[in-house]
Amino acid sequence: MNIPPNAANGKKAPYPFWALAGFLYGAILAVGAGQVSWMHMLPILLLTLLLDLFPIRLISGEEFGAGLIGFLSLLIGFGLYTALLGVFISCLANESRQCGFRPASFDPVRWLVRLGIYTLSTCGAALALQGLHAVWTDAPLYAQAAAAALMFEAVRLPLDAGMRKMLSGKALLSGVRERLKEALVPILLCVVVIPHFLRNLLEKEMLGDLIYTGLLLFFILYFSGVYIREVAGWRRTFERFSLLFESRLSPDLEGHGIRTGVIADHLLERLSYPRKKKRVFIQAAIQHDIGKSALPAYLFTKRGALSLSEEDEYRSHSEKGAEIVRTLIEDDRAALWVRHHHECWDGRGFPAGLRGKNIPYESRILALSSRLDHLLRREGDDQAVCAYVAKLSGREIDPALAAQVDLHFVQTARERLELRGLVSGPLQENGNKRSTLPEQAEEARAVLAEEQGSFVGLSTMLKLGADGLLYGLEQPELEAPIVRLARRAEADQTSFYELLSCESRTYEAHFYPENREVRIALTDITPALAYRERLRTETLSAYREIISALSEGRVRLCETDGELLARLGARLDSVTVAGKADIGRSRDLAASYMEAGDPKRLMQVKLAVSEAATNMLKHALGGEVTVFARENVLQIFVRDEGSGIALHDLPKTFVVSGYSSKRSLGRGFGLMYASTDRIFLYTDSDGTRLLLEFDGISGRANGSRGRALFESSSQIPS
C-alpha cells in the first residue's frame, strides 16, 4: 500500500513521540518472540527483510513486496508474537525504502499507519488459524497457509480502502475488482511457498532453500527491473519527442502533452482503469496532439481568428495524429483514442461528430485531461477550475468523468505537475491562446480596424432565409460559395469567417447562424490588401536603400525573387542541407570549384558558405546550397523555406560589431558580408533566397545556361 507522506494533516509529526512508540512496540514483540529459538526464526526474519527491501516492480508503477510470506510463515510456525515481529521488520523495511534510506525523510506517521493495518490483518489471520484448528485439528500446512493468507487479505483490503478514502477522497469500492485480482498473487504465493519453508525448517536443507529462493528472487527482480527501465525509457522518449514538436509550433503548446499525461495518470487512478491498458493509454495521452506537427506553424501563432479553411486544416490534426500514433505505438486502439479526442459529449466535436457513449471511453478521458491542462494554466483558482469543468459537463465532457473533478482532485493534480517540474500556474496575460470562434471573430475585426484604418470597401449585410434563398447579394458570382458556407454555419450552429475572391476583388464574409437563418456580413477588403501590399513595398524599398548605403552597394535587398534569379549563371552542383554533417559537405562543394593557390580566398569562401548553411539549418531547419558560375564569378545560392528574416535587424549587422539576433542572420550575416564581394537577398514569409558572389574565381562550369536548368531541377518559384 502506497501512503503519501504526512498525508493525514500535512505537517511533520514529532519524531521522538512516534518513533519511541513504534520502537517500544517492536521491543515488546522481540521479548514475546524470544521464547522461540532465534536460530529457527532468523532465516525467516532475514527473508522477510529482503523481500520488502527488494520488491518486484510492476508495469503499472506499483511495487509488490512479498514480506507477507515471511511473517505468515512465522505466524503458522511460531505464533502471533513472532509474526508481529516480522510485521514490524517488514513495515520498517518498507518505510526505509520509500524514504530512500535517508533518516531525515523517514515518516513515522506513514510507518505507523502501515504497521497498524498489517498488525490488525495479522491478528485476523491468527483468529482464522484458531478457528481452523478448532474444526480441523490436523489441518495440513497448505490449508493453514490458505486460511491465514485469505483472512489477512480480507482484513487488509477494507482497511486499505478506508485509509485511501480518508486521505484521497476515493470511494470505498473504487477499484475493488482490480484489488481483488491483485490479492490473488500473494495468496497463491503463500499457499505454495509457506508449507515448503516450514516443512524443511528444522532440516539441514534450510540454508540451501534460502540460497535457492534468493537466487530465484534475484533473477526475477533483475529482469523485471530491466523491463521497467526499458518501459520508462520509452516514456521519456515519447515525452522528449512531444516537447520537440510542441516547442516548434508555439511556446504556449510546449509541455502540453507531458502535462496531459500526468493529469490523465491521476484521473485513471480515480477511475480504477485497468492497469494492463494504462501504459499504452499514457503514451497516447502524451502524443495526443502530435498531428499538429504536420500542420503549418502559422495556424498556432496567428493573431485573431482562423478562416474557415484554416479551421478545417486545424481540425485535421486529430486524424493525422492517429496515423502517426499508429506508426509509433503500433496499437490500433491508441490511434482510435487519439483520432476522437476532440469529440464532444453533445455531438458537436470533430472529426466524426460522435455523441455520448459512442465516443470511445479513452477519448473522453483524453478530452478531459487535455482541457484540464489548459484550465490549470489559465486559472489560478482551483474552485474556478471545478466550476468551469461543471459548466462543460454534458456539453463537451462526459458528465460521469466531470463528476470526478472536485477540489481535492484539482489540488492534487497541481501538486503532481509541480513535482514533475511542469508549469501548472496561470498563463501570463500576454500568453498566446486559442479562443472560441466568436471571440476570435471579434478580435479579428478589432485588429483589422486598428491596422487598416478606413481602407475598406463597401460592407453589405446578407441573409440566408429559412426558405433557403439568399437576400441582399449584389455580386451573383459569389452566390454559390456564400450559400454553401451559410448552410454549413446553419448545420453546425457555429460562427466563422472566410475570405472569398471574385475576379480582382477580395471579400471577407462573416457568418452568424440564428433562428433557422444565417446573417452574413460581407466586406470588400481589396483596398485594405492593396494598402498592405503598397506599405510592404514601400518598407522594402526603404530597407533596400538603407542596406545598400550602409554596405556601400555590396548588399542588395531584392524586391522579387525573380530579380535575384536573373543573376544566376551556369549551374554546377548542389547539396541538400538537412543536418550538421551537410554543413561540411556544402563547404567542401564550394571549395571544389575554386582554383588552388590562394589559401586566404579559399578560407573566405568556406567561412561564408559554412555560416550560410549553419544559419539556414538553425533558423529554417534546412534547405539547399547550389554552386553557379558566371563569367569570372563564383556564385553560391542558398535557399530555404523558413519563415523569413526580420528586415529591421539587418542594418544593425553593418554598424554594430558582433551583433546577433535569433530572429535574423545576425552575426553569421556579418561574417558572410566580410568574406564576400556581393550579397543579394530576397526574403518573405515563404522563405529566404541568398546569393553570395566571389570575384576573380573561375569555377569549372560544366552546364548550360544555369537559371533555366536550376529552375527546372529545383522548382524555385519565379
XYZ file of C-alpha atoms in Angstrom:
718
model
C 0.000 0.000 0.000
C 1.427 3.398 -1.032
C 0.559 6.036 1.570
C 1.511 9.691 0.889
C 3.984 11.203 3.353
C 2.329 13.099 6.224
C -0.967 12.686 4.406
C -3.124 12.877 7.492
C -2.517 16.502 8.477
C 0.100 17.868 6.071
C 2.544 18.523 8.968
C 5.623 16.743 10.170
C 4.836 14.648 13.212
C 7.026 14.997 16.308
C 9.745 12.412 15.778
C 10.505 11.491 19.418
C 6.929 10.522 20.322
C 6.070 8.451 17.253
C 9.489 6.887 16.917
C 9.523 5.950 20.607
C 6.015 4.458 20.375
C 6.945 2.397 17.348
C 10.157 1.041 18.726
C 8.595 0.218 22.115
C 6.083 -1.847 20.131
C 8.970 -3.643 18.413
C 10.810 -4.230 21.708
C 7.728 -5.812 23.324
C 7.328 -8.108 20.334
C 11.006 -9.074 20.453
C 10.659 -10.047 24.123
C 7.483 -12.026 23.412
C 9.052 -13.756 20.431
C 12.204 -14.528 22.398
C 10.573 -17.613 23.809
C 11.169 -19.249 20.409
C 14.593 -20.303 19.229
C 16.183 -17.399 17.338
C 18.118 -19.936 15.281
C 14.833 -21.005 13.706
C 13.351 -17.504 13.399
C 16.321 -15.592 11.999
C 16.324 -17.161 8.494
C 12.658 -16.255 8.007
C 13.098 -12.772 9.520
C 16.021 -12.224 7.162
C 13.918 -13.439 4.222
C 11.089 -11.067 5.257
C 13.522 -8.166 5.340
C 14.948 -8.963 1.889
C 11.519 -9.462 0.289
C 10.434 -5.983 1.402
C 13.711 -4.211 0.671
C 13.719 -5.507 -2.908
C 10.106 -5.629 -4.152
C 9.094 -6.679 -7.641
C 8.248 -3.611 -9.728
C 5.148 -3.919 -11.863
C 4.418 -2.172 -15.176
C 1.715 -0.049 -13.565
C 4.325 1.537 -11.283
C 3.137 -0.315 -8.183
C 5.505 -2.476 -6.164
C 4.810 -5.971 -4.845
C 6.611 -6.640 -1.572
C 6.460 -10.335 -0.715
C 7.221 -9.914 3.018
C 3.763 -11.353 3.686
C 5.262 -14.795 3.007
C 7.738 -14.272 5.822
C 5.505 -13.130 8.647
C 2.697 -15.580 7.818
C 5.316 -18.347 7.942
C 6.247 -17.087 11.401
C 2.567 -16.989 12.401
C 1.897 -20.603 11.385
C 5.177 -21.956 12.682
C 5.871 -19.933 15.850
C 2.785 -17.966 16.924
C 1.414 -14.418 16.948
C 4.230 -12.591 18.779
C 6.836 -13.846 16.336
C 4.622 -12.980 13.353
C 4.100 -9.415 14.647
C 7.858 -9.054 14.982
C 8.081 -9.965 11.299
C 5.379 -7.360 10.551
C 7.398 -4.751 12.460
C 10.534 -5.534 10.441
C 8.558 -5.593 7.167
C 6.992 -2.153 7.771
C 10.331 -0.711 8.853
C 11.967 -2.006 5.647
C 9.105 -0.594 3.546
C 9.376 2.894 5.042
C 13.178 2.898 4.825
C 12.958 2.065 1.128
C 10.246 4.676 0.425
C 12.252 7.444 2.078
C 15.348 6.482 0.089
C 17.189 5.263 3.229
C 17.541 8.901 4.345
C 16.775 9.356 8.076
C 15.657 12.961 7.524
C 12.924 11.770 5.124
C 11.665 8.994 7.385
C 7.940 9.500 8.004
C 6.907 7.853 11.302
C 3.175 8.559 10.730
C 3.162 6.698 7.426
C 5.164 3.876 9.016
C 2.761 3.536 11.961
C -0.311 3.632 9.696
C 1.060 0.703 7.697
C 2.139 -1.037 10.909
C -1.378 -0.695 12.356
C -3.084 -2.090 9.243
C -0.677 -5.035 8.991
C -0.942 -5.758 12.727
C -4.746 -5.936 12.614
C -4.602 -8.071 9.452
C -2.132 -10.479 11.084
C -4.340 -10.734 14.172
C -7.239 -11.586 11.876
C -5.115 -14.303 10.259
C -4.280 -15.684 13.763
C -8.009 -15.883 14.599
C -8.630 -17.715 11.312
C -5.947 -20.266 12.235
C -7.525 -20.803 15.659
C -10.900 -21.399 14.056
C -9.378 -23.820 11.554
C -7.658 -25.807 14.320
C -10.908 -25.951 16.279
C -12.712 -27.733 13.439
C -9.746 -29.498 11.848
C -7.118 -30.481 14.408
C -4.604 -31.939 11.963
C -5.083 -29.384 9.181
C -2.227 -29.655 6.658
C 0.157 -26.763 6.163
C -1.367 -25.925 2.787
C -4.809 -25.411 4.384
C -3.292 -23.323 7.194
C -1.393 -21.144 4.729
C -4.527 -20.631 2.620
C -6.692 -19.727 5.637
C -4.111 -17.298 7.055
C -3.483 -15.593 3.711
C -7.189 -15.291 2.863
C -8.061 -13.760 6.243
C -5.050 -11.424 6.128
C -6.181 -10.007 2.754
C -9.829 -9.950 3.852
C -8.927 -7.637 6.764
C -6.274 -5.611 4.921
C -8.321 -4.692 1.835
C -11.152 -2.793 3.645
C -8.663 -1.124 6.000
C -6.597 -0.089 2.989
C -9.707 1.223 1.188
C -10.767 3.200 4.273
C -7.332 4.790 4.540
C -7.430 5.747 0.846
C -10.899 7.217 1.323
C -9.684 9.332 4.237
C -6.514 10.552 2.517
C -7.540 10.978 -1.124
C -11.332 11.018 -1.138
C -11.650 7.868 -3.258
C -14.827 5.835 -2.949
C -14.511 2.757 -0.760
C -15.355 0.420 -3.634
C -13.153 2.260 -6.144
C -11.033 -0.294 -7.996
C -12.237 -3.175 -5.836
C -12.167 -5.631 -8.750
C -8.556 -4.817 -9.602
C -7.504 -5.034 -5.954
C -9.155 -8.416 -5.512
C -7.256 -9.681 -8.560
C -4.000 -8.349 -7.088
C -4.748 -10.072 -3.766
C -4.751 -13.465 -5.502
C -0.993 -13.198 -6.165
C 0.189 -13.083 -2.513
C -2.416 -15.688 -1.501
C -1.182 -18.177 -4.101
C 2.453 -17.482 -3.227
C 1.761 -18.093 0.457
C -0.018 -21.387 -0.285
C 2.882 -22.583 -2.451
C 5.906 -21.281 -0.510
C 4.995 -21.303 3.217
C 4.459 -25.084 3.609
C 7.767 -25.714 1.847
C 9.642 -23.434 4.259
C 8.035 -24.785 7.403
C 8.446 -28.432 6.373
C 12.198 -28.016 5.899
C 12.772 -25.539 8.700
C 14.484 -27.994 11.019
C 16.380 -29.819 8.291
C 19.849 -29.096 7.012
C 18.487 -28.180 3.600
C 17.034 -24.932 5.023
C 20.132 -22.916 4.130
C 20.128 -24.380 0.641
C 16.442 -23.490 0.227
C 17.129 -19.929 1.277
C 20.006 -19.630 -1.182
C 17.909 -21.162 -3.971
C 14.979 -18.828 -3.228
C 17.315 -15.849 -3.013
C 18.813 -16.573 -6.430
C 15.354 -17.018 -7.939
C 14.172 -13.706 -6.493
C 17.357 -12.020 -7.697
C 16.697 -13.017 -11.297
C 13.009 -12.046 -11.048
C 13.931 -8.637 -9.632
C 16.740 -8.128 -12.131
C 14.722 -8.865 -15.251
C 11.638 -7.033 -14.024
C 13.893 -4.024 -13.297
C 15.399 -4.158 -16.782
C 11.968 -4.296 -18.372
C 10.638 -1.459 -16.235
C 13.668 0.699 -17.147
C 13.024 -0.034 -20.808
C 9.370 0.977 -20.446
C 10.387 4.125 -18.567
C 12.900 4.881 -21.316
C 10.190 4.641 -23.940
C 8.034 7.053 -21.940
C 10.900 9.559 -21.684
C 11.436 9.230 -25.434
C 7.768 9.992 -26.086
C 7.950 12.987 -23.739
C 11.066 14.403 -25.435
C 9.547 13.893 -28.859
C 6.377 15.626 -27.694
C 8.371 18.588 -26.360
C 10.296 18.846 -29.630
C 7.318 19.276 -31.930
C 5.348 21.413 -29.438
C 8.198 23.899 -28.978
C 8.440 24.316 -32.763
C 4.765 25.217 -33.062
C 4.160 27.638 -30.197
C 5.550 28.412 -26.707
C 2.007 28.005 -25.375
C 1.902 24.381 -26.551
C 5.266 23.358 -25.103
C 4.853 20.663 -22.453
C 1.106 20.216 -23.086
C 1.495 16.523 -23.968
C 3.505 15.663 -20.844
C 1.140 17.616 -18.592
C -1.862 15.885 -20.173
C -0.164 12.534 -19.483
C 0.368 13.410 -15.804
C -3.238 14.585 -15.380
C -4.561 11.509 -17.213
C -2.477 9.249 -14.941
C -4.018 10.942 -11.910
C -7.522 10.619 -13.364
C -7.053 6.930 -14.191
C -6.361 6.204 -10.524
C -9.763 7.593 -9.592
C -11.445 5.677 -12.392
C -9.791 2.356 -11.424
C -8.677 1.995 -15.019
C -7.241 -1.471 -15.905
C -3.512 -1.384 -15.307
C -2.724 -3.632 -18.259
C -4.024 -0.863 -20.605
C -2.677 2.055 -18.608
C 0.826 2.174 -20.126
C -0.459 2.358 -23.702
C -3.023 4.988 -22.746
C -0.442 7.254 -21.089
C 1.759 7.024 -24.206
C -1.231 8.014 -26.329
C -2.024 10.888 -23.938
C 1.499 12.280 -24.237
C 1.300 12.155 -28.058
C -2.403 13.025 -28.467
C -1.629 16.297 -30.285
C 1.244 15.016 -32.410
C -0.854 15.561 -35.535
C -0.263 19.300 -35.100
C 3.342 18.734 -36.159
C 2.029 18.048 -39.678
C 0.265 21.449 -39.851
C 1.714 24.859 -40.771
C 3.131 26.651 -37.732
C 1.265 29.889 -38.508
C -2.031 28.236 -37.514
C -0.817 28.285 -33.891
C 0.787 31.753 -33.862
C -1.723 33.672 -35.978
C -3.274 36.562 -34.139
C -7.031 36.701 -34.406
C -9.479 34.338 -35.991
C -8.758 31.428 -38.282
C -10.630 31.412 -41.560
C -12.956 28.500 -42.261
C -10.393 26.738 -44.462
C -7.729 27.268 -41.792
C -10.094 25.923 -39.137
C -10.719 22.842 -41.292
C -6.967 22.356 -41.635
C -6.531 22.725 -37.880
C -9.245 20.134 -37.230
C -7.427 17.609 -39.404
C -4.701 17.254 -36.767
C -6.592 14.570 -34.828
C -6.761 12.294 -37.877
C -3.152 12.993 -38.824
C -2.159 12.308 -35.214
C -3.978 8.969 -35.238
C -1.904 7.809 -38.203
C 1.353 8.906 -36.552
C 0.441 7.240 -33.233
C -0.459 4.031 -35.068
C 3.080 4.044 -36.502
C 4.811 4.953 -33.218
C 2.920 2.738 -30.778
C 1.723 0.073 -33.235
C -1.597 -0.148 -31.437
C -4.877 0.472 -33.290
C -6.640 1.194 -30.003
C -4.326 4.129 -29.242
C -4.824 5.501 -32.766
C -8.612 5.352 -32.289
C -8.390 7.181 -28.942
C -6.274 9.977 -30.461
C -8.498 10.287 -33.539
C -11.595 11.045 -31.450
C -10.149 13.086 -28.572
C -11.866 16.256 -29.890
C -15.341 14.714 -29.984
C -17.873 16.391 -27.665
C -20.480 14.734 -25.476
C -23.259 16.714 -27.240
C -22.058 15.656 -30.703
C -20.549 18.996 -31.785
C -16.952 17.812 -31.864
C -14.795 16.524 -34.680
C -13.780 14.658 -36.819
C -16.828 12.345 -36.819
C -19.345 14.270 -34.690
C -19.820 11.314 -32.329
C -22.209 11.773 -29.409
C -22.320 10.482 -25.828
C -21.115 6.965 -25.206
C -20.486 6.433 -28.906
C -17.245 8.311 -28.260
C -14.510 5.864 -27.154
C -14.136 5.925 -23.361
C -10.403 6.673 -23.546
C -11.043 9.557 -25.963
C -13.384 11.090 -23.387
C -10.678 10.782 -20.722
C -8.163 12.382 -23.098
C -10.545 15.259 -23.823
C -10.993 15.983 -20.101
C -7.264 15.671 -19.320
C -6.296 17.990 -22.179
C -8.934 20.528 -21.189
C -7.798 20.401 -17.557
C -4.226 21.251 -18.550
C -5.437 24.411 -20.321
C -7.666 25.309 -17.375
C -4.932 24.794 -14.773
C -2.587 27.060 -16.727
C -5.249 29.708 -17.281
C -6.891 29.699 -13.846
C -5.058 30.090 -10.559
C -8.239 29.478 -8.551
C -8.976 25.772 -8.063
C -12.650 26.465 -7.378
C -12.905 28.258 -10.736
C -11.412 25.211 -12.471
C -14.027 22.933 -10.876
C -16.812 25.345 -11.802
C -15.671 25.504 -15.428
C -15.500 21.710 -15.708
C -19.032 21.521 -14.265
C -20.139 24.043 -16.892
C -18.700 21.861 -19.674
C -20.277 18.709 -18.246
C -22.852 17.291 -20.631
C -21.742 19.618 -23.410
C -18.093 18.967 -24.119
C -17.196 16.497 -21.356
C -18.694 13.190 -20.230
C -20.755 14.043 -17.087
C -19.533 10.911 -15.289
C -15.916 11.951 -15.838
C -16.599 15.581 -14.959
C -18.013 14.402 -11.617
C -14.554 13.066 -10.725
C -13.052 16.568 -10.849
C -13.503 18.027 -7.381
C -11.390 20.443 -5.381
C -9.139 17.717 -3.976
C -8.534 16.289 -7.451
C -7.502 19.688 -8.849
C -5.182 20.418 -5.905
C -3.515 17.015 -6.217
C -3.127 17.454 -9.984
C -1.309 20.754 -9.428
C 0.965 19.124 -6.862
C 1.864 16.296 -9.259
C 2.657 18.749 -12.042
C 4.855 20.775 -9.698
C 6.675 17.617 -8.552
C 7.490 16.902 -12.215
C 8.790 20.460 -12.624
C 5.943 21.303 -15.030
C 4.266 24.698 -15.145
C 0.774 24.454 -13.690
C 0.091 28.077 -12.825
C -1.962 30.514 -14.908
C -0.612 31.863 -18.189
C 0.821 35.335 -18.386
C -1.607 37.964 -19.622
C 0.215 38.191 -22.942
C 0.382 34.394 -23.393
C -0.908 33.033 -26.670
C -4.089 31.021 -26.557
C -6.766 29.894 -28.973
C -10.167 31.255 -28.106
C -13.566 30.267 -29.369
C -14.617 31.265 -32.863
C -16.983 34.115 -31.850
C -14.246 35.605 -29.638
C -11.748 35.190 -32.461
C -14.079 36.969 -34.879
C -14.392 39.965 -32.542
C -10.614 40.097 -32.068
C -10.063 39.805 -35.824
C -12.362 42.758 -36.519
C -10.612 44.873 -33.877
C -7.180 44.050 -35.291
C -8.383 44.748 -38.836
C -9.775 48.126 -37.827
C -6.581 49.030 -35.963
C -4.184 48.013 -38.734
C -6.165 49.135 -41.793
C -7.998 52.184 -40.574
C -10.615 53.191 -43.139
C -9.004 51.293 -46.049
C -12.017 49.055 -46.613
C -14.605 48.954 -49.327
C -18.357 48.518 -49.268
C -19.945 46.427 -46.492
C -23.203 44.569 -47.086
C -25.500 42.649 -44.771
C -26.902 39.465 -46.352
C -29.307 36.827 -45.112
C -29.883 33.178 -45.939
C -33.549 32.777 -45.061
C -35.376 29.767 -43.696
C -36.700 29.277 -47.227
C -33.131 28.618 -48.464
C -32.907 31.837 -50.511
C -30.092 34.377 -50.252
C -31.160 38.010 -49.855
C -29.179 41.228 -50.429
C -26.316 39.969 -52.615
C -25.244 42.233 -55.497
C -22.382 40.025 -56.750
C -24.028 36.951 -58.345
C -20.617 35.295 -58.807
C -20.384 34.913 -55.023
C -23.804 33.344 -54.515
C -22.755 29.677 -54.782
C -19.846 29.798 -52.243
C -21.785 32.042 -49.828
C -24.844 29.758 -49.846
C -22.629 26.681 -49.330
C -20.825 28.267 -46.360
C -24.032 29.675 -44.864
C -25.639 26.227 -44.916
C -22.605 24.848 -43.127
C -22.881 27.571 -40.468
C -26.573 26.689 -40.006
C -25.855 22.957 -39.768
C -23.005 23.394 -37.257
C -24.586 26.384 -35.453
C -21.117 27.939 -35.434
C -19.959 31.437 -36.328
C -16.900 31.778 -38.547
C -15.420 33.875 -41.327
C -13.892 33.112 -44.708
C -12.084 35.023 -47.465
C -13.736 34.907 -50.893
C -12.287 36.031 -54.220
C -14.271 37.191 -57.234
C -12.413 38.445 -60.304
C -9.993 41.070 -58.954
C -11.798 41.698 -55.661
C -11.357 40.004 -52.256
C -14.165 39.857 -49.722
C -14.316 38.917 -46.063
C -17.535 37.133 -45.173
C -18.644 36.570 -41.563
C -21.423 34.019 -40.957
C -23.728 34.172 -37.893
C -26.472 31.492 -37.553
C -29.626 32.464 -35.644
C -33.236 31.202 -35.600
C -33.022 28.990 -38.708
C -31.465 31.905 -40.616
C -27.871 32.905 -41.243
C -26.771 36.542 -41.177
C -23.767 37.305 -43.364
C -21.561 40.406 -43.131
C -19.785 40.825 -46.474
C -16.975 43.375 -46.685
C -14.817 44.277 -49.668
C -11.258 44.264 -48.272
C -9.496 44.723 -51.622
C -8.428 48.322 -50.752
C -7.010 47.115 -47.424
C -4.999 44.353 -49.104
C -3.738 46.778 -51.731
C -2.736 49.190 -48.984
C -0.877 46.425 -47.136
C 0.963 45.426 -50.287
C 1.864 49.039 -51.017
C 3.060 49.510 -47.449
C 5.170 46.327 -47.710
C 6.721 47.514 -50.970
C 7.496 50.941 -49.539
C 9.029 49.403 -46.434
C 11.111 47.019 -48.549
C 12.342 49.886 -50.720
C 13.308 51.886 -47.628
C 15.309 48.996 -46.201
C 16.847 48.382 -49.606
C 18.222 51.922 -49.716
C 19.442 51.797 -46.114
C 21.184 48.441 -46.538
C 22.757 49.489 -49.848
C 24.093 52.706 -48.292
C 25.461 51.039 -45.177
C 27.146 48.266 -47.193
C 28.427 50.644 -49.885
C 26.459 48.756 -52.507
C 27.788 45.305 -51.648
C 24.477 44.042 -50.227
C 21.313 44.326 -52.292
C 17.838 43.587 -50.997
C 15.775 42.280 -53.914
C 12.104 43.198 -54.265
C 11.261 39.904 -56.019
C 12.924 36.507 -56.166
C 12.971 36.823 -59.969
C 15.331 39.782 -59.634
C 17.775 37.550 -57.753
C 17.352 34.505 -60.011
C 18.116 36.594 -63.077
C 21.724 36.909 -61.910
C 22.426 33.170 -61.847
C 24.981 31.794 -64.286
C 25.701 28.167 -65.163
C 24.641 25.623 -62.577
C 27.490 23.418 -61.340
C 26.264 21.292 -58.454
C 24.131 21.356 -55.298
C 23.795 19.772 -51.871
C 20.763 19.461 -49.591
C 21.334 20.695 -46.034
C 19.286 18.693 -43.526
C 21.796 18.033 -40.717
C 25.091 19.230 -39.265
C 27.109 16.889 -41.455
C 25.700 18.653 -44.534
C 27.326 21.932 -43.474
C 30.764 20.449 -44.143
C 29.525 18.943 -47.416
C 28.276 22.312 -48.663
C 31.562 23.962 -47.645
C 33.608 21.320 -49.475
C 31.364 21.559 -52.539
C 32.041 25.292 -52.913
C 35.780 24.809 -52.334
C 35.965 22.099 -55.014
C 35.171 24.680 -57.734
C 37.970 27.082 -56.758
C 41.399 27.385 -58.269
C 44.214 26.273 -55.966
C 46.878 28.704 -54.773
C 45.033 31.264 -52.648
C 44.502 29.882 -49.128
C 43.037 33.150 -47.813
C 40.411 33.302 -50.529
C 39.617 29.618 -50.013
C 39.066 30.238 -46.285
C 36.766 33.197 -47.046
C 34.587 31.078 -49.333
C 34.436 28.224 -46.843
C 33.605 30.581 -43.960
C 30.809 32.331 -45.868
C 29.239 29.073 -47.079
C 29.553 27.487 -43.637
C 27.820 30.444 -41.955
C 25.049 30.494 -44.571
C 24.379 26.758 -44.185
C 24.566 26.961 -40.376
C 22.055 29.813 -40.198
C 19.781 28.033 -42.650
C 19.841 24.850 -40.553
C 19.340 26.774 -37.323
C 16.519 29.104 -38.357
C 14.808 27.257 -41.220
C 15.615 23.617 -40.384
C 17.405 23.069 -43.667
C 17.380 23.936 -47.355
C 19.703 23.709 -50.350
C 23.117 25.138 -51.308
C 23.872 25.354 -55.064
C 27.037 26.456 -56.839
C 26.847 28.581 -60.042
C 29.495 30.238 -62.215
C 29.000 33.453 -64.165
C 31.931 34.798 -66.199
C 34.710 35.152 -63.599
C 32.394 34.998 -60.586
C 31.675 32.037 -58.304
C 28.072 32.168 -57.075
C 26.771 30.346 -54.019
C 22.971 30.232 -53.992
C 21.318 29.367 -50.662
C 17.580 28.846 -50.366
C 15.245 27.679 -47.596
C 11.533 27.528 -46.861
C 11.635 29.058 -43.396
C 9.628 31.980 -42.028
C 11.914 34.671 -43.470
C 14.346 37.198 -41.981
C 13.369 40.184 -39.838
C 14.460 43.109 -42.053
C 14.719 45.566 -39.153
C 17.640 43.549 -37.746
C 19.743 43.543 -40.926
C 21.039 47.159 -40.865
C 22.439 46.590 -37.347
C 24.819 43.931 -38.694
C 26.733 46.621 -40.591
C 27.011 49.202 -37.807
C 27.140 47.106 -34.595
C 30.213 44.898 -34.159
C 29.329 41.329 -33.183
C 25.587 41.982 -33.342
C 23.477 38.833 -33.271
C 19.758 38.120 -33.166
C 17.959 34.809 -33.006
C 15.360 36.104 -35.471
C 17.815 37.190 -38.162
C 21.018 36.015 -39.784
C 22.749 38.055 -37.064
C 26.478 37.541 -36.528
C 26.580 34.911 -39.273
C 25.408 37.527 -41.772
C 28.175 39.863 -40.651
C 30.779 37.163 -41.302
C 29.327 36.485 -44.759
C 29.380 40.223 -45.506
C 33.049 40.444 -44.534
C 34.008 37.447 -46.725
C 32.069 38.033 -49.957
C 32.207 40.633 -52.716
C 28.437 40.955 -53.105
C 25.317 39.601 -51.440
C 21.826 39.504 -52.952
C 18.933 38.761 -50.613
C 15.231 38.115 -51.046
C 13.074 37.111 -48.080
C 9.382 36.713 -47.318
C 7.132 34.518 -45.188
C 7.697 31.572 -47.576
C 11.479 31.504 -47.147
C 14.762 33.187 -47.984
C 16.938 33.275 -51.130
C 20.567 34.296 -50.587
C 23.192 34.709 -53.326
C 26.891 35.061 -52.364
C 29.280 36.223 -55.114
C 33.091 35.926 -55.152
C 35.054 37.768 -57.861
C 38.163 36.516 -59.654
C 37.348 32.834 -59.278
C 36.886 30.793 -62.433
C 34.602 27.943 -61.441
C 34.783 24.831 -63.583
C 31.393 25.286 -65.235
C 30.032 22.107 -66.735
C 26.441 23.005 -67.571
C 24.364 25.089 -69.936
C 22.796 28.355 -69.002
C 22.136 27.748 -65.305
C 18.995 29.621 -64.446
C 16.640 27.579 -66.603
C 18.348 24.321 -65.615
C 18.246 25.194 -61.930
C 14.613 26.271 -62.001
C 13.569 23.046 -63.711
C 15.562 20.789 -61.378
C 14.944 22.618 -58.087
C 11.477 24.019 -58.781
C 12.161 27.513 -57.477
C 9.087 29.715 -57.861
C 9.673 32.728 -60.089
